[in-house]
CSV table of C-alpha atoms and ligand atoms in Angstrom, one decimal:
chain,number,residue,atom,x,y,z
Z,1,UNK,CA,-4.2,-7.0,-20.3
Z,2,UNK,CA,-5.0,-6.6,-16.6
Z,3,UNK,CA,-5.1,-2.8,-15.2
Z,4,UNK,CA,-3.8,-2.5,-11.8
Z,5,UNK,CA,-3.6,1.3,-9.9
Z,6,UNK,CA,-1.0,1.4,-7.1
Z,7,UNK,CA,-1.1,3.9,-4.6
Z,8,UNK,CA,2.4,5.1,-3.2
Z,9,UNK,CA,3.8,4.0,-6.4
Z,10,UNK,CA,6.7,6.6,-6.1
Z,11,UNK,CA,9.0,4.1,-4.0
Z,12,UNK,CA,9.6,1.3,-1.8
Z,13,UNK,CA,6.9,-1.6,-1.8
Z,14,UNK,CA,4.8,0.4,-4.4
Z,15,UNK,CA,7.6,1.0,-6.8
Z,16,UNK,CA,8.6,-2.4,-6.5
Z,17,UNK,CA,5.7,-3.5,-7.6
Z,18,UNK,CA,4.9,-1.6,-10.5
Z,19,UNK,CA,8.1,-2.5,-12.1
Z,20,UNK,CA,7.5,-5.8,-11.1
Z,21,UNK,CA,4.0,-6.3,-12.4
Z,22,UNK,CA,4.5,-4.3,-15.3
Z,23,UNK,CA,7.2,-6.9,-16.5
Z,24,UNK,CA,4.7,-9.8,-16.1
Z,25,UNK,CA,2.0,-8.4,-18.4
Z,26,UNK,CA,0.3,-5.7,-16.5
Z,27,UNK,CA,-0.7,-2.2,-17.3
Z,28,UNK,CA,0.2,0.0,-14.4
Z,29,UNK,CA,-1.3,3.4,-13.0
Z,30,UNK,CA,1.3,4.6,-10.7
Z,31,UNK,CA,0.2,7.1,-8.1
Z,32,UNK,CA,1.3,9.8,-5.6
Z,33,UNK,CA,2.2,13.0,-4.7
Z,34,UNK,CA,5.4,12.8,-5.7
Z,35,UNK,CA,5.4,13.0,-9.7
Z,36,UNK,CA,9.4,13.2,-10.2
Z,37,UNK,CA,10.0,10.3,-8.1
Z,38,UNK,CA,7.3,8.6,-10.3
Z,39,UNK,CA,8.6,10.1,-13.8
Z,40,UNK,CA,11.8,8.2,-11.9
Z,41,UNK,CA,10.0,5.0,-11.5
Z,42,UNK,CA,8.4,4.5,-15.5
Z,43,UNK,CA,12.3,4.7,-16.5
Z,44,UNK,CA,11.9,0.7,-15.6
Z,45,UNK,CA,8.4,0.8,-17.5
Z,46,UNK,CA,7.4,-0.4,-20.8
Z,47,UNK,CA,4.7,1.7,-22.6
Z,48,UNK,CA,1.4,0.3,-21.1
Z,49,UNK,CA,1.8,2.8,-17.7
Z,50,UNK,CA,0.0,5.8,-16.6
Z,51,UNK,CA,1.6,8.6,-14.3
Z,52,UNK,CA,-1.1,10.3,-11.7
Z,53,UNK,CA,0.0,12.5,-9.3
Z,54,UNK,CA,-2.5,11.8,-6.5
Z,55,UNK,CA,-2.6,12.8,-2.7
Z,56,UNK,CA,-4.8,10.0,-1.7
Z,57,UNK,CA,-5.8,12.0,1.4
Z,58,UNK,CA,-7.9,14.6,-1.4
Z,59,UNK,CA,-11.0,12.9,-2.4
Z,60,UNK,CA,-10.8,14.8,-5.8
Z,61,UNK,CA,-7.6,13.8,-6.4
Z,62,UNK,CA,-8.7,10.4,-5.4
Z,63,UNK,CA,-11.8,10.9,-8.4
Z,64,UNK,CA,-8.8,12.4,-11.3
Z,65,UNK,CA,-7.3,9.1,-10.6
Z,66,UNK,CA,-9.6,6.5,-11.2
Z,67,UNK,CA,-11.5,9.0,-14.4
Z,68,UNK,CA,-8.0,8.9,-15.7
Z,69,UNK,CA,-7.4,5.4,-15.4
Z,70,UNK,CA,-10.6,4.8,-17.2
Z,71,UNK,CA,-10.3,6.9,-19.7
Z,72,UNK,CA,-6.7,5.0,-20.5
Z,73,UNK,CA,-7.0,1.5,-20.0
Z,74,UNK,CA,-11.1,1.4,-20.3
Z,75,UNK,CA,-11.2,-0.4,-17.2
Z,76,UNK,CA,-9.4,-1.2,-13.2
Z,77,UNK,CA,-9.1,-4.6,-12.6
Z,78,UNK,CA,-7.1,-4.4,-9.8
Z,79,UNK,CA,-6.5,-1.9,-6.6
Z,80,UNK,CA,-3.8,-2.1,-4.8
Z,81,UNK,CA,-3.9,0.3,-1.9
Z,82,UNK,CA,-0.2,1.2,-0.5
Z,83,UNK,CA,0.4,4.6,0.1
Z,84,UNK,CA,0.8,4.8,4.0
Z,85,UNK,CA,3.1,6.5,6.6
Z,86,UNK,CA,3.4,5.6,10.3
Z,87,UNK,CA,5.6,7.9,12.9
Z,88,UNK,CA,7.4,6.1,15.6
Z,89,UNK,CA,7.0,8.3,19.0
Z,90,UNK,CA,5.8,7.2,22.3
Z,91,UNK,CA,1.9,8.2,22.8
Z,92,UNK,CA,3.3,10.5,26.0
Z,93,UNK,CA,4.7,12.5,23.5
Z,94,UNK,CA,1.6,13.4,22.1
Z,95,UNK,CA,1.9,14.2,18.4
Z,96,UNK,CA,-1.8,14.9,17.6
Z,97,UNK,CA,-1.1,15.9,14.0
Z,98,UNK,CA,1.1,13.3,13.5
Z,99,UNK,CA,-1.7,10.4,14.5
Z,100,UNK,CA,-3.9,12.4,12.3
Z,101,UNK,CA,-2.3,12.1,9.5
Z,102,UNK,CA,-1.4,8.7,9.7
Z,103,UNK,CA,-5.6,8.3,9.7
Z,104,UNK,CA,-5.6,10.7,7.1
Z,105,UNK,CA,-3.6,8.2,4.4
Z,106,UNK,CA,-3.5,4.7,6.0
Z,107,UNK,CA,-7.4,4.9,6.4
Z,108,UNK,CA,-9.6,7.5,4.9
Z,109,UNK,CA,-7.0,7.5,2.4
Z,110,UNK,CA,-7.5,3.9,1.3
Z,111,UNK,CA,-11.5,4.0,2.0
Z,112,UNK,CA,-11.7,6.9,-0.6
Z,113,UNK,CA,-9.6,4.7,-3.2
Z,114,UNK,CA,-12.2,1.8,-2.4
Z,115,UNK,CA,-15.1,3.6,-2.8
Z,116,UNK,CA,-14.2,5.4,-5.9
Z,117,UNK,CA,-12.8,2.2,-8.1
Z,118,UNK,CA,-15.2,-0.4,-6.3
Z,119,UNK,CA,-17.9,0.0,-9.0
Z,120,UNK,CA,-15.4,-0.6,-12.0
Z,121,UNK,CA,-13.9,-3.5,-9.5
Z,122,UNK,CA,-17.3,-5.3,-9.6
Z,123,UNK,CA,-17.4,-4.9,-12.9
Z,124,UNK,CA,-14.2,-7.0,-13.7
Z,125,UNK,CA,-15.2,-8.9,-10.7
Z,126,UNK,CA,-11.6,-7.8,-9.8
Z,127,UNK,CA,-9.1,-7.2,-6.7
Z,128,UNK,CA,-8.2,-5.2,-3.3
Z,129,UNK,CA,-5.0,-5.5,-2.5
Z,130,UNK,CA,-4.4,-3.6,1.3
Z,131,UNK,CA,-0.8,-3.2,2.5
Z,132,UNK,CA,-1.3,-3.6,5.9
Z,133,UNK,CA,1.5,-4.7,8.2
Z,134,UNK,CA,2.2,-6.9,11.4
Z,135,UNK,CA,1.6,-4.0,13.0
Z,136,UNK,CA,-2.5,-4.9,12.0
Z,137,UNK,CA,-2.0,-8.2,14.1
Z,138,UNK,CA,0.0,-6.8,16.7
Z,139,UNK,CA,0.0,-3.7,18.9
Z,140,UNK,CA,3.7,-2.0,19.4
Z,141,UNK,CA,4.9,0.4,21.7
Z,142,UNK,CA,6.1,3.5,20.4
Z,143,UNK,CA,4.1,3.0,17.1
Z,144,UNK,CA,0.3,2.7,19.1
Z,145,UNK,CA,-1.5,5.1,16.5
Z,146,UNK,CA,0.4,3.3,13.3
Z,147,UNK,CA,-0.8,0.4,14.9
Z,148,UNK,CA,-4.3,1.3,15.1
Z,149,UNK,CA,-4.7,2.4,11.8
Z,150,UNK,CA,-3.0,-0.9,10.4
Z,151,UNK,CA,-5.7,-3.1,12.8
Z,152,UNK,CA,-8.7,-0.8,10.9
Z,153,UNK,CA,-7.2,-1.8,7.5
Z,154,UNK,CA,-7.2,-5.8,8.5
Z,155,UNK,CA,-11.2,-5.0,9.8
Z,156,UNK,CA,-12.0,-3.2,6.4
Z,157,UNK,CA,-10.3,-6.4,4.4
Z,158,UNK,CA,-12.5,-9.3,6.1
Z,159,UNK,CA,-15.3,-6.6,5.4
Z,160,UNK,CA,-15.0,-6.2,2.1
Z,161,UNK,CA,-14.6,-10.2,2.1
Z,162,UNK,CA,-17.7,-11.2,4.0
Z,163,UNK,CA,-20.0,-8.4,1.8
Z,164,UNK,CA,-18.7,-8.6,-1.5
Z,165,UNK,CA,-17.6,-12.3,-1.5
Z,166,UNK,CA,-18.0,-14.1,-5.5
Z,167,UNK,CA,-17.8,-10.1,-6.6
Z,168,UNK,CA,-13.8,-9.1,-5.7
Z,169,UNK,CA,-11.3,-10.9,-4.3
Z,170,UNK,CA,-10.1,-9.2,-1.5
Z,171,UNK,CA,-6.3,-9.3,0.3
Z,172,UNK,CA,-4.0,-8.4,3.4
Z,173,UNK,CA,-0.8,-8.3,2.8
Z,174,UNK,CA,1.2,-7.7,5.9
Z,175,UNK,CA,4.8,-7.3,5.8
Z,176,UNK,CA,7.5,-7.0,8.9
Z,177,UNK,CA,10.8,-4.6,8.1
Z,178,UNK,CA,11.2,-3.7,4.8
Z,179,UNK,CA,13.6,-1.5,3.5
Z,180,UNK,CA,12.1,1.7,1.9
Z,181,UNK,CA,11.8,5.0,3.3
Z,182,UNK,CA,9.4,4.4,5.3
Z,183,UNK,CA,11.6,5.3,8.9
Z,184,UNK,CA,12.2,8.5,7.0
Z,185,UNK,CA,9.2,10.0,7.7
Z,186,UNK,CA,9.7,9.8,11.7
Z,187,UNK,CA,12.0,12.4,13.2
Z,188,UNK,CA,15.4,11.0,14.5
Z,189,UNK,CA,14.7,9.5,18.0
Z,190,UNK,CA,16.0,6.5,19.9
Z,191,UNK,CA,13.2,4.5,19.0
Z,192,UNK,CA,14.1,5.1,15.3
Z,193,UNK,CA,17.3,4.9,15.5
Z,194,UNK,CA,17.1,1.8,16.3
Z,195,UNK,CA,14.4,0.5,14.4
Z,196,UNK,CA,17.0,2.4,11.3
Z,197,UNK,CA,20.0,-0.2,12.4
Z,198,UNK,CA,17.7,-3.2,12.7
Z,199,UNK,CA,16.3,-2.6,9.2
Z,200,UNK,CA,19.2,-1.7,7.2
Z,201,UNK,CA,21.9,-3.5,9.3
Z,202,UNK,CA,20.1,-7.1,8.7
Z,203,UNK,CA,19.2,-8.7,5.7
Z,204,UNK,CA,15.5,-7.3,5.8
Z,205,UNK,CA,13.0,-7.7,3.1
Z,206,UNK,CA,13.1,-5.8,0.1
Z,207,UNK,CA,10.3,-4.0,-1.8
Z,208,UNK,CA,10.8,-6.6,-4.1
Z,209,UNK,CA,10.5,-9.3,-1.6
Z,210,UNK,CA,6.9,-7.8,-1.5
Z,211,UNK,CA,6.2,-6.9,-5.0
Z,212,UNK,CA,6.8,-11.0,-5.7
Z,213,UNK,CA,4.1,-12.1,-2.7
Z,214,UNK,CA,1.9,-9.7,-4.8
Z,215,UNK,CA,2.2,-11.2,-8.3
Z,216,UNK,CA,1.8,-14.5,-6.9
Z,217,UNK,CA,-1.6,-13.2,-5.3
Z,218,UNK,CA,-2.8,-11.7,-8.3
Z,219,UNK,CA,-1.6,-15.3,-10.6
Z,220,UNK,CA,-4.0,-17.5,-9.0
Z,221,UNK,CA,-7.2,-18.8,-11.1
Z,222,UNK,CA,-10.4,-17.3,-10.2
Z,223,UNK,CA,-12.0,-19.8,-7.7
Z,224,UNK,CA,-8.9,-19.3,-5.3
Z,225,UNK,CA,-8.5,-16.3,-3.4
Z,226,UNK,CA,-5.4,-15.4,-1.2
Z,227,UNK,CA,-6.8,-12.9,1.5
Z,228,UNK,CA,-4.5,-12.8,4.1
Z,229,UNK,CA,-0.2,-12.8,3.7
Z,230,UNK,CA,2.0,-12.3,6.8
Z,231,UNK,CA,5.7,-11.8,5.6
Z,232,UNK,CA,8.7,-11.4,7.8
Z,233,UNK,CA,12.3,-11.1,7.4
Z,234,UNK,CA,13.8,-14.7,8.5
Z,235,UNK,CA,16.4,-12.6,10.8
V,1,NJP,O1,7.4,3.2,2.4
V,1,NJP,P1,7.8,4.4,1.5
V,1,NJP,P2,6.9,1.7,2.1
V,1,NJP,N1,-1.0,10.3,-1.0
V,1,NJP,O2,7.9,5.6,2.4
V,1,NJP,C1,3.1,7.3,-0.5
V,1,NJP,C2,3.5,-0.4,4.6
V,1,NJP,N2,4.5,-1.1,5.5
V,1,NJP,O3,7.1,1.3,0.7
V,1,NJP,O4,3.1,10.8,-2.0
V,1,NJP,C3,-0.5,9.4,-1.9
V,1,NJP,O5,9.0,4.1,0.6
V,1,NJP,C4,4.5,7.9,-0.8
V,1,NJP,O6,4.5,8.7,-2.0
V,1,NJP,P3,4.5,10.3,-2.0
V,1,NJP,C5,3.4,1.1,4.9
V,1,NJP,O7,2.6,1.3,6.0
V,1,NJP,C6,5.8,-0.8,5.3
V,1,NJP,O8,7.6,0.8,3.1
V,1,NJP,O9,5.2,10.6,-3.4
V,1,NJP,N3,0.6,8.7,-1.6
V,1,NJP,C7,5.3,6.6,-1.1
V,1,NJP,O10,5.2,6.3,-2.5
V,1,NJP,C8,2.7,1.5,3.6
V,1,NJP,O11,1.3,1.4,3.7
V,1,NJP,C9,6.8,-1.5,6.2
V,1,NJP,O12,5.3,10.7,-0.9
V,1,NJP,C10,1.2,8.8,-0.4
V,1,NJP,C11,4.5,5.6,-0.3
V,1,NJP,O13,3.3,6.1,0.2
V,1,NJP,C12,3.3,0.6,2.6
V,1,NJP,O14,3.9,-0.5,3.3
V,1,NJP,C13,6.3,-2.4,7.1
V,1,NJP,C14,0.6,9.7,0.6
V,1,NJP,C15,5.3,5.2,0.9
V,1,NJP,O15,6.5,4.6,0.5
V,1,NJP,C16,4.4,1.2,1.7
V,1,NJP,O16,5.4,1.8,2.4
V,1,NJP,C17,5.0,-2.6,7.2
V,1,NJP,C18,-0.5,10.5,0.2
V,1,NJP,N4,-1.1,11.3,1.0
V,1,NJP,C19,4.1,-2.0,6.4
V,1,NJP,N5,1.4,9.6,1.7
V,1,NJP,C20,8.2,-1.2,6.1
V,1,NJP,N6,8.7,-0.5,5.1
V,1,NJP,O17,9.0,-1.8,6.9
V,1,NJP,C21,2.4,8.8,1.4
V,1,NJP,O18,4.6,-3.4,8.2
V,1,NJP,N7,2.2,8.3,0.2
């Protein structure tokens, strides 16, 4: 049985996926900060899950997570790095902390998760999933910063293909509007507003939507390797 850790497992794509792979055969670590909302989540579970509240942006809470993981399953097979926030605000408006934080999580965030499992990845000659977005192939107004952090996580996905290639399979999944909470995180502006009706007043993707491109990822034989995944809504 494969172990798989998911970051931002506590809802939307994250979630999703952890039900979703956890039905197909997988032990899941679910983590984030939130440990109700994951005590939530494992209602869907079977027995072969794990429950570590984790604030990615701590590197010792990043360590608890992958010790604990080990000392479950014996081994991580899989990493698949969601947790991540973006704020939607024009840059005039100049929300330093806000474009900190969203450095904080989307990258070093996701670099600490690497370079804590990548050793027991190698081992498995396993695989990095990054949840990036379209927002790491395009640049947006009103979400510049989200936008740069999302191009640094593409960069640190061909990275990790063209140094560890044969070792871990490496992939960029990047979806368009999904509905989760992500827009909650943003105070209520225009820009939001809008973004709020365009997401939940179409038929958007689902977390599920997402969760599915990710099985299908992880289901291929070992000689073919997925690494990149754009995935819109078709409205
Ligand atoms: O959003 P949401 P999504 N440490 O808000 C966690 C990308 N994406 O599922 O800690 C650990 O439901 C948070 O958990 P908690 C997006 O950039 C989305 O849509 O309990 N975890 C929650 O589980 C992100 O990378 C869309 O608050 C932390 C999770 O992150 C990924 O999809 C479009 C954390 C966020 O779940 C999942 O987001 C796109 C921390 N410090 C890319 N901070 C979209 N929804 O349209 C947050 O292009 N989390």
């Amino acid at each position: 049985m494969k172990t798989v850790i998911i970051t931002g497992a506590s809802s939307g794509i994250g979630a999703a996926t952890a039900i979703l792979l956890n039905k197909n055969g997988y032990q899941v670590v679910l983590a984030a900060r939130r440990l109700a909302k994951l005590q939530g989540v494992a209602k869907s579970l079977n027995a072969h899950h794990l429950l570590v509240e984790t604030d990615v942006t701590k590197v010792a809470d990043v360590k608890n997570l992958i010790e604990a993981s080990i000392q479950k399953f014996g081994k991580v097979d899989i990493l698949i790095n969601n947790a991540g926030l973006g704020y939607i605000a024009p840059l005039k408006e100049g929300k330093l902390e806000d474009w900190h934080r969203m450095i904080d999580v989307n990258i070093s965030g996701l670099l600490s998760c690497i370079h804590t499992a990548l050793p027991h990845l190698l081992e498995q000659k396993g695989t990095i999933i990054n949840i990036a977005s379209v927002a790491a192939h395009e640049v947006f107004p009103n979400t510049v910063v989200y936008c740069a952090t999302k191009h640094a996580v593409n960069a640190i996905t061909i990275g990790i293909r063209k140094e560890f290639r044969e070792q871990v399979k490496v992939c960029n999944i990047s979806p368009g509007a999904v509905q989760t909470e992500f827009l909650d995180q943003s105070e209520e502006n225009e820009n939001v507003k809008q973004m709020k009706d365009y997401f939940f007043n179409n038929e958007t993707l689902k977390g599920e939507d997402i969760a599915a491109v990710i099985l299908e990822v992880l289901s291929k034989p070992a000689h073919v390797a997925i690494n990149e995944v754009i995935i819109r809504p078709n409205v």
